[in-house]
Amino acid sequence: MKSYLSYTEEVRHALENNLPIVALETTIISHGMPYPQNIEMAKDVERIIRDNGAVPATIGLLDGKIKIGLTEAELERFATDKTVEKASRRDFPYLLASGRIGATTVAATMIAAQLAGVKVFATGGIGGVHREGEITWDVSADLTELAQTDVAVVCSGAKSILDIGRTLEYLETQGVPVVGYQCSEFPSFYSRESGFGVDFRLDTPEEVATLMDTKWKLGLRGGLVIANPVPEADALDHREIEGVIETALREAKEQGITGKQVTPFLLDRVKQLTAGKSLATNIALVKNNARVAAQIAVAYQQKQ
Ligand code: PSU
Ligand code: MN
């Protein structure tokens, strides 16, 4: 298994010396934002993690290797190459075996992080149960990954392109703790509200680290969702975004979009319909998640 992994010098050094590491996904770079904002975001997020005392490990599939940490040239490639494919758990072995370039989703990034021994991962939002999922059976593999892979995912909740209530029900069934980081309401990505509560509220990186440590020491496998709301100043109005999302959902239905195309289609339409306003919010929340994730990684490492 280890023969599939390939580390940058910085990440290898961190692993050998038990330094705190934060994993980052590449789908957000390749399919989540336009160029050049995506590459700027990717570099900024890595810098924020270093500034907060941890080592960033951006993860992607390239040349038959699971890359744990990317060079600047590789980051640039994930940001610009139009042939980059979306890699979730299902796609992971095919993309690796065929040597193609694959941008890892939350699920695939968790798989790679676990293989490398990285426990904390920062991103924007997780996938979930789609609206009308009871008819389409469209449930993101991110949720089943959270059920079985030992990584804490620091995110700003889930976008309301999803059925947030059913997403939380599914996570409960699968035994995934949903933690509100300094908040009591589950955030809905662009805004700090969703109308749903979190399971547990924790207010410091140390408390989160203790929860992770306790869960895994008990042998309770699986991840945790650490929901960190978008900073107040960058949040969008909940009702405004709801209208946009409904338009995007209607278009997806009309155009018969299915499978792995659903999420990228919806994200792209929301971006276009909000005329880029959502992009600034997206970037702000990812940076904030990187900062908190680094602090949690530092606190967790101190306990080991
Ligand atoms: N939600 C977002 N932004 C994203 C994604 C989801 O707000 O970039 C991406 C993540 O990589 C996530 C993936 O893991 O989409 C989920 O895709 P799917 O629903 O096909 O599992
Ligand atoms: Mn899906």
mmCIF file of C-alpha atoms and ligand atoms in Angstrom:
data_model
loop_
_atom_site.group_PDB
_atom_site.id
_atom_site.type_symbol
_atom_site.label_atom_id
_atom_site.label_comp_id
_atom_site.label_asym_id
_atom_site.label_seq_id
_atom_site.Cartn_x
_atom_site.Cartn_y
_atom_site.Cartn_z
ATOM 1 C CA MET A 1 0.000 0.000 0.000
ATOM 2 C CA LYS A 2 2.759 2.435 0.955
ATOM 3 C CA SER A 3 4.187 2.135 -2.565
ATOM 4 C CA TYR A 4 1.236 4.182 -3.829
ATOM 5 C CA LEU A 5 2.029 7.082 -1.512
ATOM 6 C CA SER A 6 4.365 9.889 -2.505
ATOM 7 C CA TYR A 7 5.285 12.701 -0.116
ATOM 8 C CA THR A 8 6.790 16.150 -0.525
ATOM 9 C CA GLU A 9 9.953 16.731 1.516
ATOM 10 C CA GLU A 10 8.063 19.020 3.882
ATOM 11 C CA VAL A 11 5.372 16.417 4.635
ATOM 12 C CA ARG A 12 7.848 13.549 4.930
ATOM 13 C CA HIS A 13 9.858 15.566 7.457
ATOM 14 C CA ALA A 14 6.668 16.356 9.418
ATOM 15 C CA LEU A 15 5.614 12.701 9.513
ATOM 16 C CA GLU A 16 9.044 11.517 10.626
ATOM 17 C CA ASN A 17 9.127 14.087 13.417
ATOM 18 C CA ASN A 18 5.490 13.759 14.555
ATOM 19 C CA LEU A 19 4.703 17.350 13.642
ATOM 20 C CA PRO A 20 1.060 18.428 13.235
ATOM 21 C CA ILE A 21 -0.240 18.083 9.667
ATOM 22 C CA VAL A 22 -3.439 19.295 8.001
ATOM 23 C CA ALA A 23 -4.749 17.540 4.874
ATOM 24 C CA LEU A 24 -6.382 19.567 2.073
ATOM 25 C CA GLU A 25 -8.488 18.395 -0.871
ATOM 26 C CA THR A 26 -7.969 19.147 -4.575
ATOM 27 C CA THR A 27 -11.580 18.974 -5.861
ATOM 28 C CA ILE A 28 -12.077 22.404 -4.341
ATOM 29 C CA ILE A 29 -9.148 23.646 -6.496
ATOM 30 C CA SER A 30 -9.911 21.840 -9.765
ATOM 31 C CA HIS A 31 -13.703 21.879 -9.736
ATOM 32 C CA GLY A 32 -14.678 24.317 -6.993
ATOM 33 C CA MET A 33 -13.244 27.660 -8.076
ATOM 34 C CA PRO A 34 -12.121 29.450 -11.268
ATOM 35 C CA TYR A 35 -8.492 30.215 -12.132
ATOM 36 C CA PRO A 36 -6.603 32.154 -10.822
ATOM 37 C CA GLN A 37 -8.615 32.468 -7.589
ATOM 38 C CA ASN A 38 -8.253 28.716 -7.055
ATOM 39 C CA ILE A 39 -4.449 28.707 -7.071
ATOM 40 C CA GLU A 40 -4.298 31.843 -4.917
ATOM 41 C CA MET A 41 -6.673 30.200 -2.422
ATOM 42 C CA ALA A 42 -4.639 26.972 -2.446
ATOM 43 C CA LYS A 43 -1.391 28.813 -1.671
ATOM 44 C CA ASP A 44 -2.972 31.126 0.909
ATOM 45 C CA VAL A 45 -4.516 28.191 2.754
ATOM 46 C CA GLU A 46 -1.135 26.399 2.907
ATOM 47 C CA ARG A 47 0.487 29.566 4.258
ATOM 48 C CA ILE A 48 -2.216 29.998 6.917
ATOM 49 C CA ILE A 49 -1.635 26.427 8.095
ATOM 50 C CA ARG A 50 2.117 27.051 8.376
ATOM 51 C CA ASP A 51 1.520 30.350 10.192
ATOM 52 C CA ASN A 52 -0.553 28.438 12.735
ATOM 53 C CA GLY A 53 2.147 25.902 13.481
ATOM 54 C CA ALA A 54 1.170 22.943 11.265
ATOM 55 C CA VAL A 55 2.291 21.514 7.926
ATOM 56 C CA PRO A 56 -0.136 21.533 4.965
ATOM 57 C CA ALA A 57 -0.574 18.373 2.871
ATOM 58 C CA THR A 58 -2.659 19.023 -0.228
ATOM 59 C CA ILE A 59 -3.720 15.658 -1.627
ATOM 60 C CA GLY A 60 -4.290 14.531 -5.222
ATOM 61 C CA LEU A 61 -3.911 11.542 -7.556
ATOM 62 C CA LEU A 62 -1.190 11.962 -10.171
ATOM 63 C CA ASP A 63 0.920 9.595 -12.319
ATOM 64 C CA GLY A 64 -0.288 6.507 -10.465
ATOM 65 C CA LYS A 65 0.637 7.984 -7.079
ATOM 66 C CA ILE A 66 -1.356 9.293 -4.135
ATOM 67 C CA LYS A 67 0.397 12.600 -3.619
ATOM 68 C CA ILE A 68 0.526 13.687 0.015
ATOM 69 C CA GLY A 69 1.604 17.288 -0.395
ATOM 70 C CA LEU A 70 1.941 18.959 -3.781
ATOM 71 C CA THR A 71 4.737 21.086 -5.214
ATOM 72 C CA GLU A 72 3.860 24.528 -6.574
ATOM 73 C CA ALA A 73 4.001 23.207 -10.131
ATOM 74 C CA GLU A 74 1.647 20.360 -9.230
ATOM 75 C CA LEU A 75 -0.749 22.744 -7.491
ATOM 76 C CA GLU A 76 -0.724 24.890 -10.622
ATOM 77 C CA ARG A 77 -1.569 21.816 -12.683
ATOM 78 C CA PHE A 78 -4.570 20.925 -10.510
ATOM 79 C CA ALA A 79 -5.670 24.560 -10.834
ATOM 80 C CA THR A 80 -5.456 24.754 -14.642
ATOM 81 C CA ASP A 81 -5.545 21.301 -16.290
ATOM 82 C CA LYS A 82 -8.986 20.727 -17.848
ATOM 83 C CA THR A 83 -8.508 16.955 -17.878
ATOM 84 C CA VAL A 84 -8.479 16.671 -14.076
ATOM 85 C CA GLU A 85 -11.165 14.190 -13.031
ATOM 86 C CA LYS A 86 -13.207 14.245 -9.854
ATOM 87 C CA ALA A 87 -12.022 11.417 -7.610
ATOM 88 C CA SER A 88 -14.277 10.058 -4.891
ATOM 89 C CA ARG A 89 -13.958 6.576 -3.268
ATOM 90 C CA ARG A 90 -15.508 4.850 -6.305
ATOM 91 C CA ASP A 91 -13.089 6.525 -8.782
ATOM 92 C CA PHE A 92 -9.945 6.257 -6.639
ATOM 93 C CA PRO A 93 -8.581 2.852 -7.798
ATOM 94 C CA TYR A 94 -9.359 3.460 -11.481
ATOM 95 C CA LEU A 95 -7.672 6.844 -11.576
ATOM 96 C CA LEU A 96 -4.641 5.494 -9.746
ATOM 97 C CA ALA A 97 -4.390 2.372 -11.908
ATOM 98 C CA SER A 98 -4.686 4.337 -15.155
ATOM 99 C CA GLY A 99 -2.231 7.027 -14.038
ATOM 100 C CA ARG A 100 -4.727 9.817 -14.651
ATOM 101 C CA ILE A 101 -4.928 13.064 -12.745
ATOM 102 C CA GLY A 102 -7.650 13.010 -10.095
ATOM 103 C CA ALA A 103 -8.797 15.767 -7.755
ATOM 104 C CA THR A 104 -9.804 14.202 -4.460
ATOM 105 C CA THR A 105 -13.197 14.879 -2.858
ATOM 106 C CA VAL A 106 -13.725 14.870 0.891
ATOM 107 C CA ALA A 107 -14.165 11.072 0.804
ATOM 108 C CA ALA A 108 -11.039 10.411 -1.264
ATOM 109 C CA THR A 109 -8.950 12.923 0.698
ATOM 110 C CA MET A 110 -9.964 11.161 3.921
ATOM 111 C CA ILE A 111 -8.881 7.797 2.473
ATOM 112 C CA ALA A 112 -5.483 9.220 1.500
ATOM 113 C CA ALA A 113 -5.054 11.066 4.802
ATOM 114 C CA GLN A 114 -5.752 7.870 6.740
ATOM 115 C CA LEU A 115 -3.214 5.923 4.647
ATOM 116 C CA ALA A 116 -0.621 8.608 5.401
ATOM 117 C CA GLY A 117 -1.507 8.875 9.103
ATOM 118 C CA VAL A 118 -2.929 12.406 8.922
ATOM 119 C CA LYS A 119 -5.812 13.029 11.343
ATOM 120 C CA VAL A 120 -7.044 16.547 10.553
ATOM 121 C CA PHE A 121 -8.427 17.811 7.247
ATOM 122 C CA ALA A 122 -9.662 21.292 6.310
ATOM 123 C CA THR A 123 -12.141 22.019 3.528
ATOM 124 C CA GLY A 124 -15.142 24.152 2.585
ATOM 125 C CA GLY A 125 -18.223 21.970 2.794
ATOM 126 C CA ILE A 126 -19.001 18.259 2.857
ATOM 127 C CA GLY A 127 -21.264 16.399 0.458
ATOM 128 C CA GLY A 128 -24.481 14.915 1.834
ATOM 129 C CA VAL A 129 -27.960 13.645 1.139
ATOM 130 C CA HIS A 130 -29.370 15.524 -1.830
ATOM 131 C CA ARG A 131 -32.818 17.077 -1.815
ATOM 132 C CA GLU A 132 -35.289 14.422 -3.037
ATOM 133 C CA GLY A 133 -32.567 11.914 -2.185
ATOM 134 C CA GLU A 134 -35.324 9.567 -1.026
ATOM 135 C CA ILE A 135 -36.264 9.296 -4.736
ATOM 136 C CA THR A 136 -32.894 9.653 -6.494
ATOM 137 C CA TRP A 137 -30.781 7.824 -3.864
ATOM 138 C CA ASP A 138 -28.169 10.536 -4.372
ATOM 139 C CA VAL A 139 -26.169 10.373 -1.150
ATOM 140 C CA SER A 140 -22.551 11.555 -1.194
ATOM 141 C CA ALA A 141 -19.831 8.995 -0.513
ATOM 142 C CA ASP A 142 -18.449 11.630 1.893
ATOM 143 C CA LEU A 143 -21.001 10.406 4.440
ATOM 144 C CA THR A 144 -20.101 6.716 4.260
ATOM 145 C CA GLU A 145 -16.436 7.715 4.418
ATOM 146 C CA LEU A 146 -17.053 9.724 7.584
ATOM 147 C CA ALA A 147 -18.609 6.567 9.015
ATOM 148 C CA GLN A 148 -15.439 4.505 8.626
ATOM 149 C CA THR A 149 -12.309 6.647 8.231
ATOM 150 C CA ASP A 150 -10.537 8.200 11.218
ATOM 151 C CA VAL A 151 -10.166 11.827 10.174
ATOM 152 C CA ALA A 152 -11.619 15.022 11.660
ATOM 153 C CA VAL A 153 -13.057 17.183 8.876
ATOM 154 C CA VAL A 154 -13.086 20.903 9.617
ATOM 155 C CA CYS A 155 -15.691 22.490 7.322
ATOM 156 C CA SER A 156 -18.406 25.139 7.236
ATOM 157 C CA GLY A 157 -21.191 22.570 7.310
ATOM 158 C CA ALA A 158 -23.022 21.619 4.121
ATOM 159 C CA LYS A 159 -24.488 23.773 1.375
ATOM 160 C CA SER A 160 -28.241 23.952 1.213
ATOM 161 C CA ILE A 161 -28.117 22.463 -2.292
ATOM 162 C CA LEU A 162 -28.441 19.439 0.032
ATOM 163 C CA ASP A 163 -31.140 18.226 2.381
ATOM 164 C CA ILE A 164 -29.339 19.246 5.562
ATOM 165 C CA GLY A 165 -31.834 17.553 7.883
ATOM 166 C CA ARG A 166 -31.458 14.157 6.228
ATOM 167 C CA THR A 167 -27.684 14.643 5.986
ATOM 168 C CA LEU A 168 -27.558 15.057 9.772
ATOM 169 C CA GLU A 169 -29.876 12.061 10.289
ATOM 170 C CA TYR A 170 -27.561 9.925 8.166
ATOM 171 C CA LEU A 171 -24.503 11.052 10.124
ATOM 172 C CA GLU A 172 -26.288 10.179 13.371
ATOM 173 C CA THR A 173 -27.110 6.682 12.104
ATOM 174 C CA GLN A 174 -23.496 6.185 11.097
ATOM 175 C CA GLY A 175 -22.186 7.367 14.469
ATOM 176 C CA VAL A 176 -20.431 10.486 13.226
ATOM 177 C CA PRO A 177 -20.248 13.258 15.865
ATOM 178 C CA VAL A 178 -21.187 16.658 14.444
ATOM 179 C CA VAL A 179 -19.396 19.288 16.509
ATOM 180 C CA GLY A 180 -20.251 22.984 16.402
ATOM 181 C CA TYR A 181 -16.989 24.891 16.739
ATOM 182 C CA GLN A 182 -17.915 27.945 18.801
ATOM 183 C CA CYS A 183 -21.496 27.623 17.543
ATOM 184 C CA SER A 184 -24.709 25.797 18.424
ATOM 185 C CA GLU A 185 -26.367 25.838 15.001
ATOM 186 C CA PHE A 186 -25.125 23.720 12.089
ATOM 187 C CA PRO A 187 -23.831 26.217 9.487
ATOM 188 C CA SER A 188 -24.928 26.049 5.847
ATOM 189 C CA PHE A 189 -21.678 27.072 4.178
ATOM 190 C CA TYR A 190 -22.486 30.584 2.883
ATOM 191 C CA SER A 191 -24.390 31.466 6.025
ATOM 192 C CA ARG A 192 -24.093 30.715 9.722
ATOM 193 C CA GLU A 193 -27.670 29.415 9.970
ATOM 194 C CA SER A 194 -29.433 26.295 8.727
ATOM 195 C CA GLY A 195 -32.287 25.813 11.168
ATOM 196 C CA PHE A 196 -30.608 22.646 12.518
ATOM 197 C CA GLY A 197 -28.584 22.234 15.679
ATOM 198 C CA VAL A 198 -25.247 20.477 16.166
ATOM 199 C CA ASP A 199 -24.737 17.426 18.401
ATOM 200 C CA PHE A 200 -22.109 19.016 20.640
ATOM 201 C CA ARG A 201 -20.697 22.497 20.951
ATOM 202 C CA LEU A 202 -16.954 22.846 21.660
ATOM 203 C CA ASP A 203 -15.136 26.136 21.982
ATOM 204 C CA THR A 204 -11.395 25.414 21.907
ATOM 205 C CA PRO A 205 -8.968 23.378 19.774
ATOM 206 C CA GLU A 206 -7.993 21.439 22.931
ATOM 207 C CA GLU A 207 -11.579 20.301 23.524
ATOM 208 C CA VAL A 208 -11.858 19.096 19.913
ATOM 209 C CA ALA A 209 -8.520 17.284 20.175
ATOM 210 C CA THR A 210 -9.657 15.557 23.382
ATOM 211 C CA LEU A 211 -12.868 14.385 21.704
ATOM 212 C CA MET A 212 -10.954 12.979 18.700
ATOM 213 C CA ASP A 213 -8.483 11.259 20.985
ATOM 214 C CA THR A 214 -11.226 9.744 23.157
ATOM 215 C CA LYS A 215 -13.254 8.491 20.184
ATOM 216 C CA TRP A 216 -10.329 6.727 18.592
ATOM 217 C CA LYS A 217 -8.844 5.401 21.822
ATOM 218 C CA LEU A 218 -12.235 3.785 22.464
ATOM 219 C CA GLY A 219 -11.871 2.023 19.133
ATOM 220 C CA LEU A 220 -14.842 3.893 17.694
ATOM 221 C CA ARG A 221 -13.723 4.095 14.104
ATOM 222 C CA GLY A 222 -14.796 6.881 11.789
ATOM 223 C CA GLY A 223 -14.529 10.593 11.347
ATOM 224 C CA LEU A 224 -15.896 13.709 12.992
ATOM 225 C CA VAL A 225 -17.474 16.759 11.420
ATOM 226 C CA ILE A 226 -16.084 19.935 12.985
ATOM 227 C CA ALA A 227 -18.490 22.600 11.774
ATOM 228 C CA ASN A 228 -16.890 26.040 11.792
ATOM 229 C CA PRO A 229 -19.225 28.768 10.529
ATOM 230 C CA VAL A 230 -18.179 31.359 7.965
ATOM 231 C CA PRO A 231 -16.984 34.577 9.694
ATOM 232 C CA GLU A 232 -19.875 37.008 10.269
ATOM 233 C CA ALA A 233 -18.388 39.685 7.984
ATOM 234 C CA ASP A 234 -18.189 37.298 4.999
ATOM 235 C CA ALA A 235 -21.563 35.548 5.380
ATOM 236 C CA LEU A 236 -24.278 35.810 2.705
ATOM 237 C CA ASP A 237 -27.976 36.290 3.344
ATOM 238 C CA HIS A 238 -29.675 32.928 3.920
ATOM 239 C CA ARG A 239 -32.874 33.778 1.970
ATOM 240 C CA GLU A 240 -31.058 35.268 -1.008
ATOM 241 C CA ILE A 241 -28.931 32.153 -1.451
ATOM 242 C CA GLU A 242 -31.991 29.916 -1.054
ATOM 243 C CA GLY A 243 -33.610 31.452 -4.150
ATOM 244 C CA VAL A 244 -30.447 30.894 -6.189
ATOM 245 C CA ILE A 245 -30.191 27.289 -5.028
ATOM 246 C CA GLU A 246 -33.774 26.571 -6.018
ATOM 247 C CA THR A 247 -33.100 27.862 -9.531
ATOM 248 C CA ALA A 248 -29.960 25.694 -9.805
ATOM 249 C CA LEU A 249 -31.846 22.610 -8.558
ATOM 250 C CA ARG A 250 -34.657 23.168 -11.086
ATOM 251 C CA GLU A 251 -32.138 23.476 -13.947
ATOM 252 C CA ALA A 252 -30.314 20.300 -12.886
ATOM 253 C CA LYS A 253 -33.610 18.408 -12.951
ATOM 254 C CA GLU A 254 -34.645 19.856 -16.327
ATOM 255 C CA GLN A 255 -31.278 18.975 -17.849
ATOM 256 C CA GLY A 256 -31.313 15.459 -16.426
ATOM 257 C CA ILE A 257 -28.014 15.847 -14.538
ATOM 258 C CA THR A 258 -27.171 12.709 -12.528
ATOM 259 C CA GLY A 259 -24.324 10.900 -10.722
ATOM 260 C CA LYS A 260 -21.046 12.608 -9.961
ATOM 261 C CA GLN A 261 -21.992 15.594 -12.163
ATOM 262 C CA VAL A 262 -24.785 16.730 -9.818
ATOM 263 C CA THR A 263 -22.678 18.468 -7.175
ATOM 264 C CA PRO A 264 -20.285 20.248 -9.608
ATOM 265 C CA PHE A 265 -23.267 21.381 -11.722
ATOM 266 C CA LEU A 266 -25.085 22.868 -8.736
ATOM 267 C CA LEU A 267 -21.957 24.517 -7.337
ATOM 268 C CA ASP A 268 -21.166 26.045 -10.712
ATOM 269 C CA ARG A 269 -24.686 27.443 -11.228
ATOM 270 C CA VAL A 270 -24.784 28.912 -7.719
ATOM 271 C CA LYS A 271 -21.476 30.611 -8.458
ATOM 272 C CA GLN A 272 -22.737 32.074 -11.763
ATOM 273 C CA LEU A 273 -26.117 33.136 -10.378
ATOM 274 C CA THR A 274 -24.544 35.035 -7.465
ATOM 275 C CA ALA A 275 -22.190 36.787 -9.889
ATOM 276 C CA GLY A 276 -19.050 35.833 -8.049
ATOM 277 C CA LYS A 277 -20.263 37.168 -4.704
ATOM 278 C CA SER A 278 -20.309 33.624 -3.396
ATOM 279 C CA LEU A 279 -16.678 33.099 -4.436
ATOM 280 C CA ALA A 280 -15.375 35.665 -1.945
ATOM 281 C CA THR A 281 -17.403 33.985 0.800
ATOM 282 C CA ASN A 282 -16.152 30.570 -0.247
ATOM 283 C CA ILE A 283 -12.507 31.685 -0.084
ATOM 284 C CA ALA A 284 -12.991 33.401 3.288
ATOM 285 C CA LEU A 285 -14.536 30.355 4.931
ATOM 286 C CA VAL A 286 -11.910 27.953 3.619
ATOM 287 C CA LYS A 287 -9.129 30.157 5.011
ATOM 288 C CA ASN A 288 -10.891 30.304 8.363
ATOM 289 C CA ASN A 289 -11.251 26.504 8.376
ATOM 290 C CA ALA A 290 -7.542 26.115 7.600
ATOM 291 C CA ARG A 291 -6.658 28.266 10.602
ATOM 292 C CA VAL A 292 -8.893 26.317 12.995
ATOM 293 C CA ALA A 293 -7.765 22.960 11.558
ATOM 294 C CA ALA A 294 -4.110 23.881 12.138
ATOM 295 C CA GLN A 295 -4.873 24.792 15.751
ATOM 296 C CA ILE A 296 -6.704 21.487 16.252
ATOM 297 C CA ALA A 297 -3.832 19.544 14.645
ATOM 298 C CA VAL A 298 -1.358 21.231 17.016
ATOM 299 C CA ALA A 299 -3.540 20.446 20.052
ATOM 300 C CA TYR A 300 -4.076 16.833 18.924
ATOM 301 C CA GLN A 301 -0.360 16.246 18.340
ATOM 302 C CA GLN A 302 0.447 17.501 21.853
ATOM 303 C CA LYS A 303 -1.741 14.723 23.263
ATOM 304 C CA GLN A 304 0.036 11.906 21.427
HETATM 305 N N1 PSU B 1 -19.616 20.953 -1.456
HETATM 306 C C1 PSU B 1 -19.145 22.207 -1.531
HETATM 307 N N2 PSU B 1 -17.983 22.431 -2.207
HETATM 308 C C2 PSU B 1 -17.300 21.416 -2.812
HETATM 309 C C3 PSU B 1 -17.819 20.093 -2.713
HETATM 310 C C4 PSU B 1 -18.969 19.916 -2.023
HETATM 311 O O1 PSU B 1 -19.734 23.112 -0.992
HETATM 312 O O2 PSU B 1 -16.259 21.663 -3.437
HETATM 313 C C5 PSU B 1 -17.052 18.965 -3.323
HETATM 314 C C6 PSU B 1 -16.192 18.268 -2.243
HETATM 315 O O3 PSU B 1 -15.009 17.793 -2.827
HETATM 316 C C7 PSU B 1 -17.083 17.129 -1.821
HETATM 317 C C8 PSU B 1 -17.687 16.740 -3.145
HETATM 318 O O4 PSU B 1 -16.397 16.058 -1.233
HETATM 319 O O5 PSU B 1 -17.968 17.978 -3.794
HETATM 320 C C9 PSU B 1 -18.942 15.925 -2.994
HETATM 321 O O6 PSU B 1 -19.344 15.430 -4.235
HETATM 322 P P1 PSU B 1 -20.494 14.328 -4.338
HETATM 323 O O7 PSU B 1 -21.750 15.029 -3.888
HETATM 324 O O8 PSU B 1 -20.538 13.950 -5.784
HETATM 325 O O9 PSU B 1 -20.101 13.209 -3.450
HETATM 326 MN MN MN B 2 -23.939 12.191 -5.698
#
